[in-house]
Coordinates of N, CA, C and O and ligand atoms in Angstrom, one line a residue:
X1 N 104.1 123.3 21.9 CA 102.6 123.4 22.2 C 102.4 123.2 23.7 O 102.7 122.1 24.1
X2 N 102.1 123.8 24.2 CA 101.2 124.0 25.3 C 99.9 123.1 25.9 O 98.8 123.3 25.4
X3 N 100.2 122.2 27.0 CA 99.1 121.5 27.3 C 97.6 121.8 27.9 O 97.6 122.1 29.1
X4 N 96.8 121.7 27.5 CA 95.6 122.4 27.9 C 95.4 121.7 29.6 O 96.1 121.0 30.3
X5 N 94.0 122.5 30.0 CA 94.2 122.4 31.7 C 93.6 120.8 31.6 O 93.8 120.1 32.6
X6 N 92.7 120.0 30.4 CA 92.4 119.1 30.7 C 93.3 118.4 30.7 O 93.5 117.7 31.7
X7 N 94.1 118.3 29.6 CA 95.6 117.0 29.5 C 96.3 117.3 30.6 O 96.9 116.3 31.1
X8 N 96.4 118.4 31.0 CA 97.1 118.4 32.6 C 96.7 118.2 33.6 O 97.5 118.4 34.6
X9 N 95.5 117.7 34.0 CA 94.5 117.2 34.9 C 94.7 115.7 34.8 O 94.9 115.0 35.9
X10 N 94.8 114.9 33.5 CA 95.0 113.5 32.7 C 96.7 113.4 33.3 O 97.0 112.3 33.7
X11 N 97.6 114.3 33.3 CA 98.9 114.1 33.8 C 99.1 114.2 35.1 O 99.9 113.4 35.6
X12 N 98.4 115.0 35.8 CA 98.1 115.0 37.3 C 97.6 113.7 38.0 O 97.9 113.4 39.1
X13 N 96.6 113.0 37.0 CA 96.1 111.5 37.1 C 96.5 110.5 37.2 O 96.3 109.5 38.0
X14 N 97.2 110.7 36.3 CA 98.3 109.6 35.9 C 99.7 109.5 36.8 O 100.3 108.4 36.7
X15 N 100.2 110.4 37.7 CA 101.2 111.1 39.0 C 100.4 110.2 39.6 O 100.6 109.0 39.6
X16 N 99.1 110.9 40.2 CA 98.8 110.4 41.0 C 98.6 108.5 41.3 O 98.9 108.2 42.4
X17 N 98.3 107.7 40.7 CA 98.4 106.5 40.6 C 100.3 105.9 40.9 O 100.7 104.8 41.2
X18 N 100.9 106.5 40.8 CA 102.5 106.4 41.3 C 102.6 106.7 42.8 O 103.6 106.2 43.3
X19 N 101.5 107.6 43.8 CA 101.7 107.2 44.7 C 102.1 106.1 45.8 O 101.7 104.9 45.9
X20 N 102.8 106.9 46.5 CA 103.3 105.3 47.8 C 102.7 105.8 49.1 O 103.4 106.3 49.9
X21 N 101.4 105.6 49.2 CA 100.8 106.0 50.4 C 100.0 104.9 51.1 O 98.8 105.1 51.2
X22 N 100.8 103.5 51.7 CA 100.2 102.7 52.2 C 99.8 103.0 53.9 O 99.9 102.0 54.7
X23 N 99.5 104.2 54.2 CA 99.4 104.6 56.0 C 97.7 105.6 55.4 O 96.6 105.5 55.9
X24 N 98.1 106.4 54.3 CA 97.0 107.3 55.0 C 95.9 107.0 53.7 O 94.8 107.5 53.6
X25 N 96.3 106.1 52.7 CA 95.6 106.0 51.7 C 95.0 107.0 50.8 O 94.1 107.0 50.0
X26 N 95.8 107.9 51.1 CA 95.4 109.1 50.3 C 96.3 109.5 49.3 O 97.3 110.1 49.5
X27 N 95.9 109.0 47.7 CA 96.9 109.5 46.5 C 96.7 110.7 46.0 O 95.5 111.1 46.0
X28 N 98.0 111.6 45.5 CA 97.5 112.8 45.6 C 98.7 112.9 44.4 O 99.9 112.5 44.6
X29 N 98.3 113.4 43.2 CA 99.3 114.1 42.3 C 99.6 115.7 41.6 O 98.9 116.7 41.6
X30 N 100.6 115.3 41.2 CA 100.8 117.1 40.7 C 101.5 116.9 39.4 O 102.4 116.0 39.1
X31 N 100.9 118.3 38.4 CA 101.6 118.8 37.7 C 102.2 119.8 37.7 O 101.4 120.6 38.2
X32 N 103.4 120.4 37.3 CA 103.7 121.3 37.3 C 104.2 121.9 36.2 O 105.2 121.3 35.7
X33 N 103.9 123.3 35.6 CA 104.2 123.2 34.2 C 105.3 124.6 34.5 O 105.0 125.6 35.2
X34 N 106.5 124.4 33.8 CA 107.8 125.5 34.2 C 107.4 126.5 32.8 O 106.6 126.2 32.0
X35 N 108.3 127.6 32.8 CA 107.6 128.8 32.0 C 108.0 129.0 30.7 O 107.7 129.9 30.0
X36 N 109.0 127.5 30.5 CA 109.3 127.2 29.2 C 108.2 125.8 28.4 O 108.5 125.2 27.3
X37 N 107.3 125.5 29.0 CA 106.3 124.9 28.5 C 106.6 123.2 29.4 O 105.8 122.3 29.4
X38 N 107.8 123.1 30.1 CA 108.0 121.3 30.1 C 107.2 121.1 31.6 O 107.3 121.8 32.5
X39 N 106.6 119.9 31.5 CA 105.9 119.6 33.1 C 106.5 118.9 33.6 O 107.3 118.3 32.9
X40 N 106.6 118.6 35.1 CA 107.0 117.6 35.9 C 105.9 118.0 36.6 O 105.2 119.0 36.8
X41 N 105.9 115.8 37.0 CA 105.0 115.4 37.9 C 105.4 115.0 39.2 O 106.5 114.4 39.3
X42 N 104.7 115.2 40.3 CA 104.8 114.1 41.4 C 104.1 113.7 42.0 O 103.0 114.3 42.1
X43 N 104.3 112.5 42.7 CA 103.5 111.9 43.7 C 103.6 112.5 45.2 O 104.5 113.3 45.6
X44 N 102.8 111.9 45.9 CA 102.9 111.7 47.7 C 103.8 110.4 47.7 O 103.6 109.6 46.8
X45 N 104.5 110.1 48.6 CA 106.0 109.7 49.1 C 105.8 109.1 50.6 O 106.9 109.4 51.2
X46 N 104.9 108.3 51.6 CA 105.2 108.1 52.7 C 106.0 107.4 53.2 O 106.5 106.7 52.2
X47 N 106.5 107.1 54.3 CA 107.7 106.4 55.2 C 106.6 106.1 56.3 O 105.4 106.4 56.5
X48 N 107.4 105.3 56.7 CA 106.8 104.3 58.1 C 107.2 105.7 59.3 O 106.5 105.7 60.2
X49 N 107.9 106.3 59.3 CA 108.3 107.1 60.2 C 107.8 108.3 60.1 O 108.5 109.3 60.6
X50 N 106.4 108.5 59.4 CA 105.6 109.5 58.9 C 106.7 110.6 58.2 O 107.0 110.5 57.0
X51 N 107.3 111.6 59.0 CA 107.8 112.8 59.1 C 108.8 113.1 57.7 O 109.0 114.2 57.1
X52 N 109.0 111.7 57.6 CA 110.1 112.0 56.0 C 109.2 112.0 55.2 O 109.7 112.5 54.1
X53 N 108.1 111.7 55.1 CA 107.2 111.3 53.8 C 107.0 112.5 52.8 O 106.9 113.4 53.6
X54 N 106.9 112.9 51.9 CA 107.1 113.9 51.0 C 105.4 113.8 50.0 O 104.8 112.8 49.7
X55 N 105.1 115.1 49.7 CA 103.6 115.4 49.0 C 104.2 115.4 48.1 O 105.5 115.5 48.0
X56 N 103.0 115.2 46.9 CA 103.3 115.3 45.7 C 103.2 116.8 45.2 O 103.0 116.9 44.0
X57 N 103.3 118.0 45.8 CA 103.5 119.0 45.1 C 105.3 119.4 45.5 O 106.0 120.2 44.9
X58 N 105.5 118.9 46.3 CA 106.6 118.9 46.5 C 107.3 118.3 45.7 O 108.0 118.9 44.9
X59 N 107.3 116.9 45.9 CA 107.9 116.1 44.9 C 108.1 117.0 43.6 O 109.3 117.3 43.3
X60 N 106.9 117.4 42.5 CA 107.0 117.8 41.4 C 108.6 119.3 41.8 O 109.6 119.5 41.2
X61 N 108.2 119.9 42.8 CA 109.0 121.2 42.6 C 110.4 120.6 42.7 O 111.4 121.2 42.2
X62 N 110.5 119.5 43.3 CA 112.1 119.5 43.6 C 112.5 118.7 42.3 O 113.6 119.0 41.9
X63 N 111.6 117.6 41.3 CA 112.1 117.5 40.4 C 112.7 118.4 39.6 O 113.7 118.5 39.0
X64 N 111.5 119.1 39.6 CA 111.9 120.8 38.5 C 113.2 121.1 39.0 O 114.2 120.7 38.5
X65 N 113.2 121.7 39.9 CA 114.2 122.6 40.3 C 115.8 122.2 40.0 O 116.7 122.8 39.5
X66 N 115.6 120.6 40.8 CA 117.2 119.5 40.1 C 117.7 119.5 38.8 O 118.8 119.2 38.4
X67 N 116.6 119.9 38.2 CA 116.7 119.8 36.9 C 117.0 121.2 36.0 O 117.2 121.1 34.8
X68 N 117.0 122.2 36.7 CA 117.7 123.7 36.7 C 116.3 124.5 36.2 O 116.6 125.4 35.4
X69 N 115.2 124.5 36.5 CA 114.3 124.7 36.2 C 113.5 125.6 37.8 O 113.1 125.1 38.9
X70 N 113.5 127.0 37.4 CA 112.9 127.8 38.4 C 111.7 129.1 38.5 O 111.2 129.8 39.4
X71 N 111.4 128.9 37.2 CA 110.2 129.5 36.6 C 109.3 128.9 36.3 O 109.4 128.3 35.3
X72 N 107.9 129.0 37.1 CA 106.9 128.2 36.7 C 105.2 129.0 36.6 O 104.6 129.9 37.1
X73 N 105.1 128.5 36.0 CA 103.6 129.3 35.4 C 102.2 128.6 36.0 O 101.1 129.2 35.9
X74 N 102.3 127.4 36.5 CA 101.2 126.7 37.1 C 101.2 125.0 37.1 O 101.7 124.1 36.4
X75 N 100.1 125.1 38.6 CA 100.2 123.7 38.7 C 98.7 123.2 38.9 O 97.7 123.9 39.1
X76 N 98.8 122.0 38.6 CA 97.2 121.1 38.9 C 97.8 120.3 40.0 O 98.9 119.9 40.1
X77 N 96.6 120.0 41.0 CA 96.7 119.0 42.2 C 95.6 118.2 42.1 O 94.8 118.8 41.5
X78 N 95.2 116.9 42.4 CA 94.2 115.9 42.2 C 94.7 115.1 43.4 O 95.9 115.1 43.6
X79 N 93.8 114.4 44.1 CA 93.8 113.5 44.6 C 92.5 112.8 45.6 O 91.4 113.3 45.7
X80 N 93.0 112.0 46.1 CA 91.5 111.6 47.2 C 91.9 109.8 47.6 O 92.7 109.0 47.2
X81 N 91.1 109.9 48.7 CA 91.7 108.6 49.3 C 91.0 107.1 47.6 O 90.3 107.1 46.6
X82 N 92.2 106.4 48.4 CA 92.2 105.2 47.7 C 92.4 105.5 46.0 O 92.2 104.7 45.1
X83 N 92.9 106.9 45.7 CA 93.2 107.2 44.7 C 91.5 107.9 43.7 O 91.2 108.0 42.5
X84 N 91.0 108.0 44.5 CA 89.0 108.1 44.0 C 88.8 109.4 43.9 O 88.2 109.7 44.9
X85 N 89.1 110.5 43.2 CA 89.1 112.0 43.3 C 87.1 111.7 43.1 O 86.3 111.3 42.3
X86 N 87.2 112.4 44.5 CA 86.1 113.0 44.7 C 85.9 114.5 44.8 O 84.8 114.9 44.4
X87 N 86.5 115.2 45.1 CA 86.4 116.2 45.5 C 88.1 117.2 45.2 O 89.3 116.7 45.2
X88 N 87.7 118.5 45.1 CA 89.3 118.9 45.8 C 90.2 118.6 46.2 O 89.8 118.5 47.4
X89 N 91.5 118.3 46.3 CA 92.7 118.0 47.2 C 93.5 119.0 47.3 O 94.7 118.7 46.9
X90 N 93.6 120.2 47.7 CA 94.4 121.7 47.8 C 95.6 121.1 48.6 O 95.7 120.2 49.4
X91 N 96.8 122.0 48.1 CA 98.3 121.4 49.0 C 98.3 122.1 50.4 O 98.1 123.2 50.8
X92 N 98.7 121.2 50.6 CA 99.1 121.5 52.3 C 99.7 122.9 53.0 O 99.5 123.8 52.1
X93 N 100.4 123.5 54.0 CA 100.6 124.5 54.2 C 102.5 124.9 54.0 O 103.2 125.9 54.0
X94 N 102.7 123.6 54.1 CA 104.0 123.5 54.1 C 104.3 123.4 52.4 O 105.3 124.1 52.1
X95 N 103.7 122.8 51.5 CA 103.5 123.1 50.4 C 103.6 124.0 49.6 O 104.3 124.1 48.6
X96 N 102.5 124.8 50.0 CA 102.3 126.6 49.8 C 103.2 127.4 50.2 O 103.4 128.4 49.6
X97 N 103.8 127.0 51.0 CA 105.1 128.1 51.1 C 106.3 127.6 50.5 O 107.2 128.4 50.4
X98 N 106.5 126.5 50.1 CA 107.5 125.9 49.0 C 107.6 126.4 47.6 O 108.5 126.7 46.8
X99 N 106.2 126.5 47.6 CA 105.6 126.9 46.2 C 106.0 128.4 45.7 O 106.4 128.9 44.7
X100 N 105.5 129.0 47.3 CA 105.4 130.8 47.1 C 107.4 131.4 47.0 O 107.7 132.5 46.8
X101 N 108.4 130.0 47.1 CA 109.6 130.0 47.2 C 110.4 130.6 46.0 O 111.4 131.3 45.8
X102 N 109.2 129.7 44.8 CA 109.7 130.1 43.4 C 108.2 130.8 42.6 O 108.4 131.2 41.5
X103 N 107.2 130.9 43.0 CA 106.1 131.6 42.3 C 105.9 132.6 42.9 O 106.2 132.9 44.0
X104 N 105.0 133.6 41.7 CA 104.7 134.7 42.0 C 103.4 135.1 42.6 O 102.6 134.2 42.8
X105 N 103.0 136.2 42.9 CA 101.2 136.3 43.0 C 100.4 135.6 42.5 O 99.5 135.0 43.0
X106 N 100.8 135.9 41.1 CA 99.9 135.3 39.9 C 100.1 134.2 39.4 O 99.4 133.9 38.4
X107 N 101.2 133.3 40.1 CA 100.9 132.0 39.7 C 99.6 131.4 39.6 O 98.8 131.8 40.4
X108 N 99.2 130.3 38.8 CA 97.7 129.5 38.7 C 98.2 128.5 39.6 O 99.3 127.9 39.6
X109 N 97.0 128.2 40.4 CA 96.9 126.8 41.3 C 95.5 126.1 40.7 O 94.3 126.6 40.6
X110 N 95.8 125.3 40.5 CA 94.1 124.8 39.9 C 94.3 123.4 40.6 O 95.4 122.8 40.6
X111 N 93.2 122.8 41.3 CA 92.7 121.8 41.5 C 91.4 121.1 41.0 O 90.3 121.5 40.9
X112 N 91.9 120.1 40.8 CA 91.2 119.2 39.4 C 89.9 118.1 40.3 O 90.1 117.5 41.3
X113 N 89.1 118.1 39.8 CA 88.0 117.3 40.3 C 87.6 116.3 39.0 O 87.1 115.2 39.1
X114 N 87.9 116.8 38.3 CA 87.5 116.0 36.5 C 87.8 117.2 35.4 O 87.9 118.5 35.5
X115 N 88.1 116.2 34.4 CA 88.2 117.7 33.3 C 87.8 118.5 33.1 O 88.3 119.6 32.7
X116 N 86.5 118.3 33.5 CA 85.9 119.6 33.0 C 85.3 120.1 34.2 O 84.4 120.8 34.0
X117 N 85.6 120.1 35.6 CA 85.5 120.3 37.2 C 86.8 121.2 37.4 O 86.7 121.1 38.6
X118 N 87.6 121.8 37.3 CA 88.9 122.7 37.3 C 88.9 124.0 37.9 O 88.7 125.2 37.4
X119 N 89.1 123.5 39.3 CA 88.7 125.3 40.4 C 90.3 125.7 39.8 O 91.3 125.0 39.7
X120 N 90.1 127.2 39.4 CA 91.2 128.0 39.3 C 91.7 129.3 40.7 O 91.1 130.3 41.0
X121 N 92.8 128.8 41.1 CA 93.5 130.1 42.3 C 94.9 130.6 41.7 O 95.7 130.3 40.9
X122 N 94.7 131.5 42.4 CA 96.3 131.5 42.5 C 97.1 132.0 43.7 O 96.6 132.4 44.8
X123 N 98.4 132.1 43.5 CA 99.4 131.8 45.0 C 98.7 132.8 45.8 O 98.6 132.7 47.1
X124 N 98.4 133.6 45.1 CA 98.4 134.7 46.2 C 96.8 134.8 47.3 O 96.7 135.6 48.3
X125 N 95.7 133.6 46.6 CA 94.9 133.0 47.3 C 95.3 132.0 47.9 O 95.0 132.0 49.1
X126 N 96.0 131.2 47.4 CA 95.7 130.2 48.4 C 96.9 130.3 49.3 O 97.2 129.2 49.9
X127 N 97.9 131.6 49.7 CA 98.9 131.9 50.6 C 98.6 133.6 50.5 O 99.2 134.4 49.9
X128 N 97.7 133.9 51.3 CA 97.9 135.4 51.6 C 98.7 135.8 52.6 O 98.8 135.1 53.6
X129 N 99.2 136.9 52.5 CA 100.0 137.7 53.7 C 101.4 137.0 53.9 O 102.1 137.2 54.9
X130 N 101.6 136.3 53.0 CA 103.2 135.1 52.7 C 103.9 136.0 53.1 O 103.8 137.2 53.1
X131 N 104.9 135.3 53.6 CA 106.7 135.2 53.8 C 107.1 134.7 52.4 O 106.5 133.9 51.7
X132 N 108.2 135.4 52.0 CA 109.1 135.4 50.6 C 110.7 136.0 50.6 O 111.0 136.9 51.5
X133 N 111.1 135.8 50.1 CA 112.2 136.4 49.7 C 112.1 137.8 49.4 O 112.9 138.5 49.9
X134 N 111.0 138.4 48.6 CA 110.6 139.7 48.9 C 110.9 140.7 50.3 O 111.3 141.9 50.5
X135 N 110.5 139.4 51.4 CA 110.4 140.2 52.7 C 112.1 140.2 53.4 O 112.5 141.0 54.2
X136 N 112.6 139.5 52.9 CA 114.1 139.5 53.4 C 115.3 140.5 53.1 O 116.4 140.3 53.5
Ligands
LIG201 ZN1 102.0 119.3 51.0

């Protein structure tokens, strides 16, 4: 069974509270659901030396992927400072192209504001005109 976009927004939630973000105070989580139904989550990851710090959409892909897992059907992102989703948290740029590494056009990007708040994109919005393996 298949998790609905709310319980995946509740797992995105729940990621996010595992954040280690004591510099920018901003917790940010992800789900990611692979195309055989299983999710991985991640958090944001900072270092004192900024540069190593890792997002939590990242985080989620690289667990997938370690895990032999390269097909994915969509992700939820949530976050906001002090862990207080107010608003949107869309992934970064460095993100989006991580993402566009293993997804397709039509991957779903949804960012979560509350259950029932759930903006729906996908890759090919929120990364137009991408670099891909396609282009190589
Ligand atoms: Zn990012």
């Amino acid at each position: 069974m298949s998790m609905t976009d709310s319980q995946l927004f509740n797992t995105a939630c729940d990621a996010m509270k595992k954040a280690y973000a004591p510099y920018s105070e901003c917790y940010v989580g992800a789900a990611l659901v692979c195309d055989d139904g299983s999710v991985y989550t991640g958090c944001n990851i900072e270092n004192a030396a900024f540069t190593p710090g890792i997002c939590a959409e990242r985080t989620a892909i690289s667990k997938a992927v370690s895990e032999g897992k390269r097909r994915f059907t969509k992700i939820m992102v949530v976050g906001g400072k002090d862990g207080v989703i107010k608003g949107t948290f869309p992934p970064c740029g460095v993100c989006r192209q991580v993402l566009r590494e293993f997804c397709d056009d039509d991957f779903e990007v949804m960012f979560g504001v509350s259950e029932d708040n759930i903006e729906h994109h996908t890759m090919k919005e929120i990364l137009p005109f991408s670099f891909s393996s396609k282009d190589m």
